GROMACS .gro file of C-alpha atoms in nm:
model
  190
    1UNK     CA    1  10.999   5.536  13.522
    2UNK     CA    2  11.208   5.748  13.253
    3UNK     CA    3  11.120   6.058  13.187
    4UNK     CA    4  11.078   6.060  12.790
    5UNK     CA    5  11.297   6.295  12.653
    6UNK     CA    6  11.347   6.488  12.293
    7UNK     CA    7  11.556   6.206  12.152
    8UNK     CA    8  11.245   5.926  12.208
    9UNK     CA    9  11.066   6.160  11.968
   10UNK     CA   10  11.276   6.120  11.648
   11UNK     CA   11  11.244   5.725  11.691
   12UNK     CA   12  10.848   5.748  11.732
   13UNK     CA   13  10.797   6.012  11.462
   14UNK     CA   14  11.007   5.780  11.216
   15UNK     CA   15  10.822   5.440  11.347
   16UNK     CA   16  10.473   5.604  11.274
   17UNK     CA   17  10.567   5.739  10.925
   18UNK     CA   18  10.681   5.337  10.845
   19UNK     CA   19  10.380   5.216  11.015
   20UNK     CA   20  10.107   5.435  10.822
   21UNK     CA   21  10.325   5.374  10.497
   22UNK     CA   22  10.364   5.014  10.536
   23UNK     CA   23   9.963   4.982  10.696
   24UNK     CA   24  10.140   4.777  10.955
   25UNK     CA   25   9.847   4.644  11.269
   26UNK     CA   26  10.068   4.507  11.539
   27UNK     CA   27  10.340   4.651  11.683
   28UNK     CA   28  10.586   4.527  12.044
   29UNK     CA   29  10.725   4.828  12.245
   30UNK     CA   30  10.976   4.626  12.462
   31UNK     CA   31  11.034   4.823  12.783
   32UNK     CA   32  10.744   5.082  12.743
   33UNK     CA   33  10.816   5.207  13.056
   34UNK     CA   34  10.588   5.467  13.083
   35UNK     CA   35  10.391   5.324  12.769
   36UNK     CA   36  10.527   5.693  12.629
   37UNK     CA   37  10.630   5.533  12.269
   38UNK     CA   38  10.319   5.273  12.294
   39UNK     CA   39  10.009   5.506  12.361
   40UNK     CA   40  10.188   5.801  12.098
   41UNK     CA   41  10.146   5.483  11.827
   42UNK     CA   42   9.854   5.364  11.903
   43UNK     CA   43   9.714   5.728  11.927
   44UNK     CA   44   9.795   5.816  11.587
   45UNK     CA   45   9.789   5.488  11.404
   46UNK     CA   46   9.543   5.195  11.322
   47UNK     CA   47   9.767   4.967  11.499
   48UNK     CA   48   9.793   4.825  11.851
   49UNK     CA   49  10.072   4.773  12.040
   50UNK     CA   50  10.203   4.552  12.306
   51UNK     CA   51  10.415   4.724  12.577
   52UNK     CA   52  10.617   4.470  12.810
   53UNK     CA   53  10.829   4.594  13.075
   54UNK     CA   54  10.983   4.436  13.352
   55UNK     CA   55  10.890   4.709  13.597
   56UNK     CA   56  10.510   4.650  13.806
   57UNK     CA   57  10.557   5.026  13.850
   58UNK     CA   58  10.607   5.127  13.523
   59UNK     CA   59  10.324   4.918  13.384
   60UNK     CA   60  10.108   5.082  13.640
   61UNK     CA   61  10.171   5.452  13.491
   62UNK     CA   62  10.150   5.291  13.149
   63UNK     CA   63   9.788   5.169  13.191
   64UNK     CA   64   9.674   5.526  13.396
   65UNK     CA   65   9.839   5.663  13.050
   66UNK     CA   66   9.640   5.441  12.813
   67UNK     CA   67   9.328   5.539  13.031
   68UNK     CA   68   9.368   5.942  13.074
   69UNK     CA   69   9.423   5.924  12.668
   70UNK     CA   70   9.118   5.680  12.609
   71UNK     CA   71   9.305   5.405  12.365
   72UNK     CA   72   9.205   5.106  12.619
   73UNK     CA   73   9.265   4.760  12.384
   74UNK     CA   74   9.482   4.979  12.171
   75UNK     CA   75   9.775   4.981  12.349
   76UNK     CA   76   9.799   4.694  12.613
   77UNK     CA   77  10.049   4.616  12.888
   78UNK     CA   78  10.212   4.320  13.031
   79UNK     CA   79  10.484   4.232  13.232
   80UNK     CA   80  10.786   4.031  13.061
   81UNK     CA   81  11.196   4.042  13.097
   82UNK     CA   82  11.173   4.129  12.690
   83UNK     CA   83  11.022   3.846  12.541
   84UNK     CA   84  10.952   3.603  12.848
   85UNK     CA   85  10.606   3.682  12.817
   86UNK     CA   86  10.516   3.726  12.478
   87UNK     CA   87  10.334   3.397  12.310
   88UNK     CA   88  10.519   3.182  12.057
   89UNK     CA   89  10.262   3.250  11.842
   90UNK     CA   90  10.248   3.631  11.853
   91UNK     CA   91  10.410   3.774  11.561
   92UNK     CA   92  10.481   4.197  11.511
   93UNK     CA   93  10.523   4.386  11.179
   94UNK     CA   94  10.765   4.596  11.451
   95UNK     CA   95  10.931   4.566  11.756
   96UNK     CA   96  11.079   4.926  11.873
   97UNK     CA   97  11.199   4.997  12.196
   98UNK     CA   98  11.399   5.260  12.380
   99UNK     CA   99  11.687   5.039  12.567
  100UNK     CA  100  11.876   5.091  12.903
  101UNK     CA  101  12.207   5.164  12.694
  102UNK     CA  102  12.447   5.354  12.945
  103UNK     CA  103  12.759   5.175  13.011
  104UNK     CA  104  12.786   5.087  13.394
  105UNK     CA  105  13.037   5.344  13.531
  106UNK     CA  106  12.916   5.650  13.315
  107UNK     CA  107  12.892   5.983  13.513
  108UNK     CA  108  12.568   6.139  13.455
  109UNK     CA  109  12.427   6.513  13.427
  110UNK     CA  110  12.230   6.589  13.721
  111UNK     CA  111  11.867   6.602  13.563
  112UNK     CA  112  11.918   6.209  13.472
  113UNK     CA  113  12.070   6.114  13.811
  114UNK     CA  114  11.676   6.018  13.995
  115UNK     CA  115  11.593   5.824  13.659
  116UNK     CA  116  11.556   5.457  13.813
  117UNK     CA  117  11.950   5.276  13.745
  118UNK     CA  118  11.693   4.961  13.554
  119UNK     CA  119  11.594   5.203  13.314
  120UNK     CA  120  11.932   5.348  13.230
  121UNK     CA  121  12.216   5.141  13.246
  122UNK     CA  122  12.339   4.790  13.044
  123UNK     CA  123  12.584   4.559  13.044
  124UNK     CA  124  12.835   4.492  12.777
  125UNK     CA  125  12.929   4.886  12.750
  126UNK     CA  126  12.573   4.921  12.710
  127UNK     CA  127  12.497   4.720  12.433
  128UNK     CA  128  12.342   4.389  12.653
  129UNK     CA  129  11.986   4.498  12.579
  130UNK     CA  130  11.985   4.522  12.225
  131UNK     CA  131  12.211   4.226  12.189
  132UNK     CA  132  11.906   4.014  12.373
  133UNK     CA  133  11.652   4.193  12.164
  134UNK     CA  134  11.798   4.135  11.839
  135UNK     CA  135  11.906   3.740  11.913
  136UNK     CA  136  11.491   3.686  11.922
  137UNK     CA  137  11.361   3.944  11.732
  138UNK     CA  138  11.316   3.720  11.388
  139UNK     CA  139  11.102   3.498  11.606
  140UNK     CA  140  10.859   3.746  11.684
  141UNK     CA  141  10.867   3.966  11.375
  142UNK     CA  142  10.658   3.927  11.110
  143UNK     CA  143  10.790   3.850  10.747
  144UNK     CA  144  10.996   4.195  10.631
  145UNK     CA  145  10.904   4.339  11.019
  146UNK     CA  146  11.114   4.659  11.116
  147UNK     CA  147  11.276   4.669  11.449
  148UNK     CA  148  11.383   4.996  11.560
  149UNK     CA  149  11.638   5.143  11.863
  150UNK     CA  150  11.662   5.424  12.023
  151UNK     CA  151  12.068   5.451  12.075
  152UNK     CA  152  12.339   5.593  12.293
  153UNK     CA  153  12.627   5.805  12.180
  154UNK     CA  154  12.889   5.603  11.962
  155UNK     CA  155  12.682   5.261  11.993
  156UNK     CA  156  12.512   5.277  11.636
  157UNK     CA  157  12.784   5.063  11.438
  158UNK     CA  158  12.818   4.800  11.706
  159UNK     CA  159  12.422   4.786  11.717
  160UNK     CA  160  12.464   4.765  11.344
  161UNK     CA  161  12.621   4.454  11.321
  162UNK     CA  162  12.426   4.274  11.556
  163UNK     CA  163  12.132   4.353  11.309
  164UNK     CA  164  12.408   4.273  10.999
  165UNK     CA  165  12.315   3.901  11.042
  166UNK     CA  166  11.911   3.873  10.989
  167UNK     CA  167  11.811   4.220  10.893
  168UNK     CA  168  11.860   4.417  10.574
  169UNK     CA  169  11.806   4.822  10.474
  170UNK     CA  170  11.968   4.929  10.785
  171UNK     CA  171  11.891   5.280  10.888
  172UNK     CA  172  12.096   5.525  11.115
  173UNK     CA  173  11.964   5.844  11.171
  174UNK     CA  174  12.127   6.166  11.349
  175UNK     CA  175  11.901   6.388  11.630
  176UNK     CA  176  11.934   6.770  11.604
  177UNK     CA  177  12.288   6.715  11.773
  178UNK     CA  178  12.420   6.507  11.507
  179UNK     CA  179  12.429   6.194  11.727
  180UNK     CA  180  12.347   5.901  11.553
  181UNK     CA  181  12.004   5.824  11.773
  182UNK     CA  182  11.846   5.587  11.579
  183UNK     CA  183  11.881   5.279  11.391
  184UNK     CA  184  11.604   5.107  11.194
  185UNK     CA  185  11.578   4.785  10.989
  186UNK     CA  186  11.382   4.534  10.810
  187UNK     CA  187  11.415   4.156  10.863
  188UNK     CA  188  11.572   4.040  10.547
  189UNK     CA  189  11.354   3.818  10.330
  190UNK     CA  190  11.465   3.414  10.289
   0.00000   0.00000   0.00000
């Protein structure tokens, strides 16, 4: 699995400040990985989260996490290729999730290099994740549900106007690098 690094913690420090503000209850981490942004939610807010991954070995760390930090039925795990196996009828006041977003062909520094290629690395210059996200994210989301990114270097405007066409109050935010890192939004109201 990825190694969370300092960037993940910006997006999870912002998505529990909207989550206690907002009071929201159910949250979808899509590719938890690790469960790293899932378990830090559910361990300091009243919500529970779903984590899908693709990855039987990821969601095998994920649940040891959930158990060593004692939020069992708090944060819950199950496998799914993004939505595949999330109900029709389960609905999220937010979906978050930290994307593969490397374009294919990017060198890397040496401390990413044993990061699993799954984890790291997208299509469409990087964007192919969030593009699937986004096209099915109004199904799942709640009404006025935030869905949040984690994002590469120079991918927040294209990310931007995928979410132009169904959310509203887009959010970019820069890390302590002054990369644009993180893009929030809420699903605009009908």
């Amino acid at each position: 699995v990825l190694i969370p690094r300092d960037e993940t913690e910006l997006l999870v420090t912002r998505a529990i400040e909207i989550i206690r503000k907002e009071d929201f209850k159910d949250v979808l981490d899509i590719g938890t990985g690790s469960g790293c942004i899932a378990c830090t939610i559910a361990k300091q807010t009243d919500a529970v989260v779903l984590g899908v991954d693709i990855s039987s070995d990821a969601l095998r760390i994920a649940l040891d996490n959930v158990t060593k930090l004692g939020i069992n039925n708090r944060a819950v795990f199950r496998k799914s290729d993004l939505y595949s196996s999330v109900r029709d009828e389960e609905k999220f006041d937010m979906i978050i999730s930290n994307p593969p977003y490397i374009p294919y062909g990017t060198e890397l520094s040496a401390e990413v290099m044993h990061e699993p290629a799954q984890a790291l690395f997208a299509e469409e210059n990087g964007l192919a994740i969030y593009r699937r996200i986004i096209e099915d994210a109004s199904k799942y989301l709640k009404p006025n549900g935030y869905i949040m990114f984690e994002l590469g270097i120079d991918e927040a405007q294209s990310v931007a106007g995928m979410l132009e066409k169904e959310f509203q109050d887009i959010v970019i935010e820069k890390d302590l690098a002054g990369i644009d890192r993180v893009i929030y939004a809420r699903l605009a109201t009908v």
